[in-house]
Tab-separated table of C-alpha atoms and ligand atoms in Angstrom:
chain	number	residue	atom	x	y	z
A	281	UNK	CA	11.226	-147.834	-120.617
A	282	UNK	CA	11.450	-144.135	-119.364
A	283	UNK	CA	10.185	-143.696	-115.587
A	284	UNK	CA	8.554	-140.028	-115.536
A	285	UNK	CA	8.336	-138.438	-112.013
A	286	UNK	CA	5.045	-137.261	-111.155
A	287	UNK	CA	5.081	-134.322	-109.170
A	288	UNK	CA	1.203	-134.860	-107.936
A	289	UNK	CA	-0.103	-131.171	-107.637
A	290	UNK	CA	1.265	-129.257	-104.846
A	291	UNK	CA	-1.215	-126.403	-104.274
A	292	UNK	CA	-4.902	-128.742	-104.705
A	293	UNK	CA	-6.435	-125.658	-102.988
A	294	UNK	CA	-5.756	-123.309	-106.389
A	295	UNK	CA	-7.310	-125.891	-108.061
A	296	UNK	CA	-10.629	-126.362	-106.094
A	297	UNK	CA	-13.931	-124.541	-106.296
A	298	UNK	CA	-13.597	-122.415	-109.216
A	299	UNK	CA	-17.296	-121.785	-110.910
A	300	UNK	CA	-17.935	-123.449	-113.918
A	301	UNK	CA	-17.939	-120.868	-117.297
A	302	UNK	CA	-21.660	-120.129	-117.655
A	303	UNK	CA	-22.802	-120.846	-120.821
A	304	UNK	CA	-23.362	-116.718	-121.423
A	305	UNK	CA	-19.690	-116.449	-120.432
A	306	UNK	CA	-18.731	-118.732	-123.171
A	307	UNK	CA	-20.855	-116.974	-125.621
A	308	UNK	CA	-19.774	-113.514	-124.712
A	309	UNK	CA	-16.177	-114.501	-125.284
A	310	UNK	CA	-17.207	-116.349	-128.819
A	311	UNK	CA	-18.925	-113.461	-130.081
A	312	UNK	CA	-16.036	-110.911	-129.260
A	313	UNK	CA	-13.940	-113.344	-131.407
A	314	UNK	CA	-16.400	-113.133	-134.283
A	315	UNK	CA	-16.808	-109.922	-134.345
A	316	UNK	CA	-13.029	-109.467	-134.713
A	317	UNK	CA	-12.847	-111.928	-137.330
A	318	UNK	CA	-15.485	-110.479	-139.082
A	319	UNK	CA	-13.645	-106.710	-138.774
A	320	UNK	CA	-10.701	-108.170	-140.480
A	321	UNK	CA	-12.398	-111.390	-143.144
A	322	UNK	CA	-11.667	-109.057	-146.547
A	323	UNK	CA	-7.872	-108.669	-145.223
A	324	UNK	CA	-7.568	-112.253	-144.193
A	325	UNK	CA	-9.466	-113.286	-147.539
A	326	UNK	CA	-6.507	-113.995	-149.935
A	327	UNK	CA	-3.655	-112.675	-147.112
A	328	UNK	CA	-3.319	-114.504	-143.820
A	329	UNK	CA	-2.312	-112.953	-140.339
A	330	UNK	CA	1.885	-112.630	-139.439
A	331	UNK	CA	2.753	-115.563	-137.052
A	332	UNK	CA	3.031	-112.395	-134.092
A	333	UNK	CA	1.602	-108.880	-134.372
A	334	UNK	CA	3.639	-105.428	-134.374
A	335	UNK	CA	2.084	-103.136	-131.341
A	336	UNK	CA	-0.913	-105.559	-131.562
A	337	UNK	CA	-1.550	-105.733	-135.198
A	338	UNK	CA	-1.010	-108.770	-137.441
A	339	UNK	CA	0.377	-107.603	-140.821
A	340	UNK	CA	-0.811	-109.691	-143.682
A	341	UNK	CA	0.980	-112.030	-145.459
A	342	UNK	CA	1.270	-115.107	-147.944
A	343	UNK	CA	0.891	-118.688	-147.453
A	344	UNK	CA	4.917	-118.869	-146.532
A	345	UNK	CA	4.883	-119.431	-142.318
A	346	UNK	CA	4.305	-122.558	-140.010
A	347	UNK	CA	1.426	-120.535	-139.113
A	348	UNK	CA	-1.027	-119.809	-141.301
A	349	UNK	CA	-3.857	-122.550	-141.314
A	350	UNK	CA	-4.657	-121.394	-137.629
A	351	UNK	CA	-6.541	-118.083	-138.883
A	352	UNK	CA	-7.985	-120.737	-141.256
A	353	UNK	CA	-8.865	-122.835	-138.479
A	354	UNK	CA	-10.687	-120.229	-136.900
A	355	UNK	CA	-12.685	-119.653	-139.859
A	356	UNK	CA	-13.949	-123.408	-139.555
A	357	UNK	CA	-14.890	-122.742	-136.071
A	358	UNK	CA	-16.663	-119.800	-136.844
A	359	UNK	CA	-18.650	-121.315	-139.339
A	360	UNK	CA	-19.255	-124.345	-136.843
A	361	UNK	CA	-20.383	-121.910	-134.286
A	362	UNK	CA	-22.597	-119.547	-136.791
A	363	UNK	CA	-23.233	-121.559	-139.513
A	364	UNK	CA	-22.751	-118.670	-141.400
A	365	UNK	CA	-21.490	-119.585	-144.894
A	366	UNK	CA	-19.317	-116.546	-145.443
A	367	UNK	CA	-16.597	-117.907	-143.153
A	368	UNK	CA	-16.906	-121.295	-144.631
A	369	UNK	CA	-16.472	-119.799	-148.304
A	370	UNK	CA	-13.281	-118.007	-147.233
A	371	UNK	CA	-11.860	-121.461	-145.519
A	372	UNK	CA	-12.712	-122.714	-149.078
A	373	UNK	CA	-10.805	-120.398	-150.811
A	374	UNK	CA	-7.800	-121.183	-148.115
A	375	UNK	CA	-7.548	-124.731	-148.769
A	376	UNK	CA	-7.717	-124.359	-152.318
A	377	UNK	CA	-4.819	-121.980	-151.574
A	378	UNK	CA	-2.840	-125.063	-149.664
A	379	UNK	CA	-3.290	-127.032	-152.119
A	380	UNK	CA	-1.063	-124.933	-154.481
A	381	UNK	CA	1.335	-124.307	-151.759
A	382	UNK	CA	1.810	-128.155	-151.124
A	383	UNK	CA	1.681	-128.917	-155.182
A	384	UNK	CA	4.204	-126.246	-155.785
A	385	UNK	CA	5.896	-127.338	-152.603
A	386	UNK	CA	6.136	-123.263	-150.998
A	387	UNK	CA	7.617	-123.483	-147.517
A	388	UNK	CA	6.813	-126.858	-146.804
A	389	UNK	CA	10.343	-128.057	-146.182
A	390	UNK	CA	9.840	-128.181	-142.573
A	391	UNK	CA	8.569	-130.205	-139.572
A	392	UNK	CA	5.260	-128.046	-139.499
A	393	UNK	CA	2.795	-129.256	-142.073
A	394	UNK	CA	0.383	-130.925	-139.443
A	395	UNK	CA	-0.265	-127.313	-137.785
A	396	UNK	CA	-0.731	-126.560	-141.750
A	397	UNK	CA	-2.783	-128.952	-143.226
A	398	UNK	CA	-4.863	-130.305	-140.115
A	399	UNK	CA	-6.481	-126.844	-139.323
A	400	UNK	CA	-7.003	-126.166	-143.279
A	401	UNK	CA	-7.549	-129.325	-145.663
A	402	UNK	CA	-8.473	-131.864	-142.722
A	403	UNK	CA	-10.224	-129.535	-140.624
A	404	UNK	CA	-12.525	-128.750	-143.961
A	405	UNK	CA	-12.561	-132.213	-144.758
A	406	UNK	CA	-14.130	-133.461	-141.930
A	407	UNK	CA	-16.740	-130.909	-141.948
A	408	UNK	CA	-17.592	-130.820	-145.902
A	409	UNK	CA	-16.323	-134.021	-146.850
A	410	UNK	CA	-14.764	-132.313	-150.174
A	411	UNK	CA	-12.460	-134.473	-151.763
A	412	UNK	CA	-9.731	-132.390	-152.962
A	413	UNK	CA	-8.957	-131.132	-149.290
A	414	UNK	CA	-8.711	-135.017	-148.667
A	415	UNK	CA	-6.245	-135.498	-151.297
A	416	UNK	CA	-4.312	-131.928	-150.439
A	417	UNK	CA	-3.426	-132.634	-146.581
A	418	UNK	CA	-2.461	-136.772	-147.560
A	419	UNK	CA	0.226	-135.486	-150.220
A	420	UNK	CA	1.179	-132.891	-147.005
A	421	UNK	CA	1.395	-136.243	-144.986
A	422	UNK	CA	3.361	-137.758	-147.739
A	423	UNK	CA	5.988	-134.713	-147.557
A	424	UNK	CA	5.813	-134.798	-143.672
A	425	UNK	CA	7.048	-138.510	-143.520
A	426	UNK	CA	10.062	-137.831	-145.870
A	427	UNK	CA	11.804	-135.627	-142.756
A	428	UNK	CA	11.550	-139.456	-141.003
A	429	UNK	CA	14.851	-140.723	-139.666
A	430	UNK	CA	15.385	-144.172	-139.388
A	431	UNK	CA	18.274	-143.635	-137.096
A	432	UNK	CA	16.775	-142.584	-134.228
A	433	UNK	CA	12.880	-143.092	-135.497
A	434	UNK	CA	11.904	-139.430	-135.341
A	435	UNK	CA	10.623	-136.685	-137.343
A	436	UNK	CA	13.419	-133.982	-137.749
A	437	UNK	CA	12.895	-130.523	-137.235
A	438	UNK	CA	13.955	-127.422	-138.902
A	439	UNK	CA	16.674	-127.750	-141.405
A	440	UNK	CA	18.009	-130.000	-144.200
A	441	UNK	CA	17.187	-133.286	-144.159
A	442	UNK	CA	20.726	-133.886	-145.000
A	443	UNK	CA	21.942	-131.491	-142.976
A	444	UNK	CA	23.741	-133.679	-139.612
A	445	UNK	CA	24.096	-130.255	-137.173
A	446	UNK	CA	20.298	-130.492	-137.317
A	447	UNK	CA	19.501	-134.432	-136.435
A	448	UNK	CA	16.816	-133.439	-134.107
A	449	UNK	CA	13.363	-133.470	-132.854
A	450	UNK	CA	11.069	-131.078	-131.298
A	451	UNK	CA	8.583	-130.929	-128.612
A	452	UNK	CA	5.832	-129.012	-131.324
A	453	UNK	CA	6.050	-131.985	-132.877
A	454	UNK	CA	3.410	-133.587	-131.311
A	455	UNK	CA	1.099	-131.576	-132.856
A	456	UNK	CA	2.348	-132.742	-136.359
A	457	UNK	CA	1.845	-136.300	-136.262
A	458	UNK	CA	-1.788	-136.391	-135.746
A	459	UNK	CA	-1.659	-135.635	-139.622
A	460	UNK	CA	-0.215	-138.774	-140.045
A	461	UNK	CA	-2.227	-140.825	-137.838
A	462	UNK	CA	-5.597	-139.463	-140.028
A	463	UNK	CA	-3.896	-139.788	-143.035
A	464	UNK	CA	-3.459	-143.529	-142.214
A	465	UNK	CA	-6.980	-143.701	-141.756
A	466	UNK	CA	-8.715	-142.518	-144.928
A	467	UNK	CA	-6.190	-143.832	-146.732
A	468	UNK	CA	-5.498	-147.740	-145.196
A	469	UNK	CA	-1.745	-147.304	-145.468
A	470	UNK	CA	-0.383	-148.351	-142.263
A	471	UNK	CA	3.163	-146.169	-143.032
A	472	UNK	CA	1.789	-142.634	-141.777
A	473	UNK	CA	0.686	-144.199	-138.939
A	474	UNK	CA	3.700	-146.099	-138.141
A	475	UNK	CA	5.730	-143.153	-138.517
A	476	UNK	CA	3.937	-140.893	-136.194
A	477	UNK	CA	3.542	-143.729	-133.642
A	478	UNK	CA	7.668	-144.071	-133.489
A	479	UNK	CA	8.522	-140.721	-133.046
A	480	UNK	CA	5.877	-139.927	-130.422
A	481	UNK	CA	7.398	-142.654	-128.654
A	482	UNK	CA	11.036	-141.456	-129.397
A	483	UNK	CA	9.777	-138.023	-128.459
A	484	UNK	CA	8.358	-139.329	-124.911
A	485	UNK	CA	11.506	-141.067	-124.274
A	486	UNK	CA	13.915	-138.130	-124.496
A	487	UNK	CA	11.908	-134.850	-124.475
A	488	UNK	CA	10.418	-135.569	-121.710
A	489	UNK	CA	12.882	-135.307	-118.828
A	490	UNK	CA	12.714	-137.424	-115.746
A	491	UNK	CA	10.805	-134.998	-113.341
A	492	UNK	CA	8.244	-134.280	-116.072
A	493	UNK	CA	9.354	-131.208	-117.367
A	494	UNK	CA	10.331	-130.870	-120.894
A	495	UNK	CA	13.116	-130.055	-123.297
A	496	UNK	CA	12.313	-128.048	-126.464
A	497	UNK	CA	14.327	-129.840	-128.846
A	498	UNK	CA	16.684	-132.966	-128.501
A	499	UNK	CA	19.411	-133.972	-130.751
A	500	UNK	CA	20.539	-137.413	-131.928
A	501	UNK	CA	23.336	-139.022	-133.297
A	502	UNK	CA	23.169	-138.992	-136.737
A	503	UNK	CA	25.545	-141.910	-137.557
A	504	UNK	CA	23.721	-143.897	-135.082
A	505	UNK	CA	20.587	-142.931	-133.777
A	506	UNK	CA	21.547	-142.905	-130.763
A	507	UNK	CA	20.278	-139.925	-128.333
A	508	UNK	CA	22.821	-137.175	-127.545
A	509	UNK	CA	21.366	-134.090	-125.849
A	510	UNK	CA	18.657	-131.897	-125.335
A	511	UNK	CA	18.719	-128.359	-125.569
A	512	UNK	CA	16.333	-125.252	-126.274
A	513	UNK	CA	15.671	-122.925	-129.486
A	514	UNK	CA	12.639	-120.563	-128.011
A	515	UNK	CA	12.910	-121.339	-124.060
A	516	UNK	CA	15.402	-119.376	-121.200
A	517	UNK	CA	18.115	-121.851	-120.864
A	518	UNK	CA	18.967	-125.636	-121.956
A	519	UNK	CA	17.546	-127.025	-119.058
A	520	UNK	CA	14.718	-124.780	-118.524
A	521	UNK	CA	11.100	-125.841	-119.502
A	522	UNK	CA	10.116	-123.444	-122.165
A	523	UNK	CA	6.194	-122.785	-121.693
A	524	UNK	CA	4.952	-122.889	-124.999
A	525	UNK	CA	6.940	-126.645	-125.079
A	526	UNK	CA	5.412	-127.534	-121.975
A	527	UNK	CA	1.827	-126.847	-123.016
A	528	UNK	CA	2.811	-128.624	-126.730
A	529	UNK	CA	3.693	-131.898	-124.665
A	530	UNK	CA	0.159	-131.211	-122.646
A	531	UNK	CA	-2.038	-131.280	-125.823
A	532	UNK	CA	0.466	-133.540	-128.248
A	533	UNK	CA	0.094	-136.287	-125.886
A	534	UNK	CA	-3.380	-136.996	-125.122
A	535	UNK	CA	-3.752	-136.666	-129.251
A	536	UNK	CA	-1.214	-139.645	-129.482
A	537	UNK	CA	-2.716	-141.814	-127.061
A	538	UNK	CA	-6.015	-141.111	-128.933
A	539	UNK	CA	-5.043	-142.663	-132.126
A	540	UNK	CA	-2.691	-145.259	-130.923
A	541	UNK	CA	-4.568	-145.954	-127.437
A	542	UNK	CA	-1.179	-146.456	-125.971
A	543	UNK	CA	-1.341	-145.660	-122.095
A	544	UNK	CA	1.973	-144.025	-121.882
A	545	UNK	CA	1.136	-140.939	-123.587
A	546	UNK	CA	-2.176	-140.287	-121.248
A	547	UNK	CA	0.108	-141.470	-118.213
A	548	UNK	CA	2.685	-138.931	-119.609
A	549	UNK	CA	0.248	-136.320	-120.438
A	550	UNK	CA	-0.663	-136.202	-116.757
A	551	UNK	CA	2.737	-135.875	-115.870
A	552	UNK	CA	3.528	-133.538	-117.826
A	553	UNK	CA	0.590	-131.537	-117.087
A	554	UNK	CA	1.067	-131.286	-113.554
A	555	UNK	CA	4.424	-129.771	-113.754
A	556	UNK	CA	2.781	-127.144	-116.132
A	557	UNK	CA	-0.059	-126.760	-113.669
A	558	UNK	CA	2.404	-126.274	-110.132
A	559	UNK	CA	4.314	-123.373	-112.016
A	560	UNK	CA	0.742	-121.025	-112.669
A	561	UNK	CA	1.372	-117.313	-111.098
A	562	UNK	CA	-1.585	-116.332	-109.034
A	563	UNK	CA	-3.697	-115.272	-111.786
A	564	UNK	CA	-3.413	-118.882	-113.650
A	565	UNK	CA	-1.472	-117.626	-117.262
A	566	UNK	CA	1.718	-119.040	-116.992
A	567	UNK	CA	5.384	-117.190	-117.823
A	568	UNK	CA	6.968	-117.148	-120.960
A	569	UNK	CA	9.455	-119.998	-119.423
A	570	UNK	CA	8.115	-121.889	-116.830
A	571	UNK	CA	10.863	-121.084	-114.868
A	572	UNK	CA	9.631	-117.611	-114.095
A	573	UNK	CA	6.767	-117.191	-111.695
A	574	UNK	CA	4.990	-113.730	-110.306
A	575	UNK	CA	7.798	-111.109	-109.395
A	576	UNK	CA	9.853	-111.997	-111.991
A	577	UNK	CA	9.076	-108.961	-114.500
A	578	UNK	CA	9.068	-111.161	-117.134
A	579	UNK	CA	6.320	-111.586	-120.495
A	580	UNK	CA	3.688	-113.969	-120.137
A	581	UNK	CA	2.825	-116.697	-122.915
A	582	UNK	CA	-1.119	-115.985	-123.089
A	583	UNK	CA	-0.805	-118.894	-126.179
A	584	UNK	CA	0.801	-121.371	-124.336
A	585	UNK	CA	-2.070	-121.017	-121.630
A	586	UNK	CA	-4.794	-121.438	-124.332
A	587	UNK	CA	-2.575	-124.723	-125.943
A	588	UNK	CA	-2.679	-125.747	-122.054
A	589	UNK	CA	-6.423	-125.515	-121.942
A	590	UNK	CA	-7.309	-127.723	-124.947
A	591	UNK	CA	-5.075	-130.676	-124.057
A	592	UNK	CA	-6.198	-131.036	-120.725
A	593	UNK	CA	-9.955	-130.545	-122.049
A	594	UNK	CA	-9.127	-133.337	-123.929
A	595	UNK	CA	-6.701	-135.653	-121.619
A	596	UNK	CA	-10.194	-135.138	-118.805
A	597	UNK	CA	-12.096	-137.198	-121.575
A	598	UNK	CA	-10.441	-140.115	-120.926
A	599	UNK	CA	-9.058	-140.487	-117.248
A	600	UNK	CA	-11.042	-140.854	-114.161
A	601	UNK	CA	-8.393	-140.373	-111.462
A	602	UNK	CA	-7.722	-137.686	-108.484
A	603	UNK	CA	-6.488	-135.300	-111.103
A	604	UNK	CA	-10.027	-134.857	-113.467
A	605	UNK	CA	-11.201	-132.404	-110.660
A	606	UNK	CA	-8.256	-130.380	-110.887
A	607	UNK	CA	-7.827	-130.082	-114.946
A	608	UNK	CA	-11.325	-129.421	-115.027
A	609	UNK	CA	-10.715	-126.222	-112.286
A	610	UNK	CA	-8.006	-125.501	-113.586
A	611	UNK	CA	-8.884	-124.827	-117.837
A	612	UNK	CA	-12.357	-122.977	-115.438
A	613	UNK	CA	-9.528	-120.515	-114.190
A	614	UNK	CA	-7.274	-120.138	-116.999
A	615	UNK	CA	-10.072	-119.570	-119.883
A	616	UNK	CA	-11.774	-117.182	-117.395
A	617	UNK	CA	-8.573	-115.263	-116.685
A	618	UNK	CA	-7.884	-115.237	-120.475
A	619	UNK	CA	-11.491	-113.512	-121.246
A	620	UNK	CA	-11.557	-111.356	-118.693
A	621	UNK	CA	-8.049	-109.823	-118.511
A	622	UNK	CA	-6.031	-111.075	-121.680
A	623	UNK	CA	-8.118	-110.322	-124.496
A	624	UNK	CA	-8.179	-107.104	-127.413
A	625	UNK	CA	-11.382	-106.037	-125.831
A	626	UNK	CA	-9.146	-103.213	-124.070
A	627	UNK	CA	-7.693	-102.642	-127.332
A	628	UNK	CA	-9.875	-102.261	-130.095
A	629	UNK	CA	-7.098	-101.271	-133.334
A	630	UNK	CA	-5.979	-104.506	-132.214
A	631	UNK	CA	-6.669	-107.143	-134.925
A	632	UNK	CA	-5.787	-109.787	-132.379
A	633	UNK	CA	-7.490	-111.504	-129.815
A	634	UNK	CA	-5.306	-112.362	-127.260
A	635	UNK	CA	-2.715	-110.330	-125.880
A	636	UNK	CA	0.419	-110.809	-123.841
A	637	UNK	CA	2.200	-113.807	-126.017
A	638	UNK	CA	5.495	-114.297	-126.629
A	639	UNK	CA	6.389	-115.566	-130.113
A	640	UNK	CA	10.359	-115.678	-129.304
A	641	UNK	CA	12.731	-113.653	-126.758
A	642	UNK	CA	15.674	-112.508	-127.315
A	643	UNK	CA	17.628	-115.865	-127.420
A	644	UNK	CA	17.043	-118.873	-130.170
A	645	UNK	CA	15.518	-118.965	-133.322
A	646	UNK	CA	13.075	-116.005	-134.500
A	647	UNK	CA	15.083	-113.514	-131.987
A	648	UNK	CA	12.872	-111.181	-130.500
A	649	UNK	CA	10.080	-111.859	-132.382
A	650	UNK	CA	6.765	-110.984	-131.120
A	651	UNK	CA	7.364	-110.591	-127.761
A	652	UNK	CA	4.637	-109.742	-125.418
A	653	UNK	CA	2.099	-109.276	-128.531
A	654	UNK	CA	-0.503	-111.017	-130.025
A	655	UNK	CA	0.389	-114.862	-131.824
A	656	UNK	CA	-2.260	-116.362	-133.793
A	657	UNK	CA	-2.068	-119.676	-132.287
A	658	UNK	CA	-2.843	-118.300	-128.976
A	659	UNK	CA	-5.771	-116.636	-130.835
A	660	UNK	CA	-6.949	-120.239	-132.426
A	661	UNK	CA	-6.559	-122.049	-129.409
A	662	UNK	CA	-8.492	-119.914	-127.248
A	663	UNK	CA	-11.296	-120.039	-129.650
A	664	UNK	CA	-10.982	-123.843	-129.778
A	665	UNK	CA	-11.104	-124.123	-125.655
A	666	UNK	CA	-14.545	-121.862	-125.968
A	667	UNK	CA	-15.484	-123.907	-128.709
A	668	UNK	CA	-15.149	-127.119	-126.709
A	669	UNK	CA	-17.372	-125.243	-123.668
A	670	UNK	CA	-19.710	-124.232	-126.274
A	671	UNK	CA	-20.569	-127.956	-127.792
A	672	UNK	CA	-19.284	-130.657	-125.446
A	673	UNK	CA	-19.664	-132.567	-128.763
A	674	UNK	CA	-17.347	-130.757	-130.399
A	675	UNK	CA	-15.080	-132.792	-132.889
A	676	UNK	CA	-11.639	-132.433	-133.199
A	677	UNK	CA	-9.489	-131.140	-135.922
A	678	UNK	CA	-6.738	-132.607	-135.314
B	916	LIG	N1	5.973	-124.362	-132.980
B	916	LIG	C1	6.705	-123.150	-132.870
B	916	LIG	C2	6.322	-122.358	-131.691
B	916	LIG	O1	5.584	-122.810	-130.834
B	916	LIG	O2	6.776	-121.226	-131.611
């Protein structure tokens, strides 16, 4: 079995007496978010927000990207935070929409259908109970396991599934296979679950590097199975740790070891964490690629920070080590940086609310997309960090 490093944390001090988010802190913040949604619900009725803004503004779209269940998600945590019905009748009207993308199978040939159909169908599921939702995100789960590779025991990224160039996995995938562990669950079919189990543990053995920082992607052999090499599609270099990865490793693994209660993910997700945390600049919101710090000139990744926030909010849950003090200082200072210098509060035609995210530099797939701009995953994962400070009983999504 794989021996991660742990790097411990290196600077405890940065990490020590920061003052809890008052309650009116965490309120302030939710209700700037609401308000936004609110200015922009009739757009984002039957038209979702672009995965990254232009000059700060999310064009509107169809239901074609990876990404749009998290502006769908953020309707079901504004109607858990207001119970205000409107938002809950526009989530409605979303996952009736996903369930005609999955039935007519638009855009769904891909690795990404647990970002998809958690934050929509299960997300709605869980808090309305309606059936059809139910039904909608287990025939997603059903096309998610059909990317499964025997050889090798992993879920395969982007590409054809026939396709042997692209015999890889992905990081981001952790977020995906919590789809598979619910759908397990309501359903009593042990295959979803088996499925996302393997290739969370094929992920931790080879995406994961030895010192605890992470590869985006990692290719096997196809004839085989047997791993080959890792590499990067959105980070600086090969052997870089891109941030957005990092942070996807921070919050995939504590959801793994939640369904499977299998100790190496939470003993990972520390790991993994740490190296994240040692590489914060001074004002706690990491670098685009973790292997640029303050001085550099280089964009911030505001959404990696938020993505950051939520899995150690969750990994804190169930450890009781040297290292709860720290996460818990540490999402203090990154959600309090985040509201008080990163949001669209400065910029009010924005129809964002975080700024300063990086969707994709210049290098790897989606060149030059969205660079230091709004992302609406940073945008739904901030929401869901204040949402967690909001109701410490706050049930997951995912
Ligand atoms: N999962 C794709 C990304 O983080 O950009």
């Amino acid at each position: 079995m794989k021996n991660i490093t742990d790097e411990g944390i290196k600077n405890k001090a940065k990490f020590e007496n920061i003052p809890p988010l008052t309650q009116e802190e965490v309120k302030n913040a939710l209700d700037f978010i609401i308000k936004k949604i609110d200015e922009s619900l009739d757009t984002f009725t039957h038209k979702y927000p672009a995965p990254a803004s232009i000059n700060n503004v999310y064009p509107a779209i169809d239901n074609i990207e990876w990404t749009n269940s998290f502006w769908t998600g953020m309707l079901w945590l504004a109607y858990e935070y207001t119970g205000d019905e409107k938002y809950r009748k526009v989530a409605e009207i979303q996952c009736e929409d996903f369930a005609n993308r999955i039935e007519k199978q638009i855009c769904v040939d891909h690795h990404d259908l647990g970002f998809l159909y958690t934050l929509s169908c299960v997300a709605g599921y869980k808090l309305t109970g309606n059936e059809k939702m139910k039904e909608t995100a287990i025939k997603a789960a059903d096309k998610l396991i059909t990317r499964y590779k025997e050889k090798g025991q992993f879920i395969q990224a982007w590409g054809a599934v026939d396709d042997p160039k692209a015999y890889r996995l992905i990081i981001d995938c952790y977020l995906n296979v919590p789809l598979l562990y619910w759908a397990s669950e309501v359903t009593g079919d042990k295959k979803y679950y088996e499925i996302g189990y393997n290739h969370a543990k094929t992920a931790l053995e080879n995406v994961i590097r030895d010192d605890s920082s992470t590869f985006h992607t990692f290719y096997f052999n196809p004839e085989t199975g047997a791993p080959d090499h890792g590499a990067t599609a959105q980070g600086y270099s090969d052997d870089s740790s891109w941030a957005r990865g990092q942070a996807w490793g921070v919050y995939g693994l504590p959801l793994s070891y939640i369904y499977t209660k299998d100790e190496k993910f939470l003993d990972a997700a520390e790991k993994v964490t740490n190296f994240f945390l040692n590489r914060l600049p001074e004002d706690y919101v990491c670098y685009w690629d973790l292997i640029f710090g303050d001085g550099s000139g280089q964009c911030r990744d505001s959404s990696a920070a938020a993505i950051a926030v939520c899995g150690m909010m969750e990994t804190m849950k169930y450890i009781n080590d040297d290292y709860k003090p720290v996460y818990e200082n540490a999402c203090r200072a990154i959600v309090r940086s985040l509201s008080e210098n990163y949001t669209t509060v400065t910029t009010p035609e924005s129809n964002g609310i975080l700024l300063h995210a990086v969707y994709a530099m210049a290098n790897g797939v989606n060149k030059g997309n969205g660079v230091d701009e709004c992302n609406i995953w940073g945008d739904y994962y901030y929401m869901e960090a204040l949402m967690r400070y909001y109701n410490k009983d706050w049930k997951l999504y995912w």
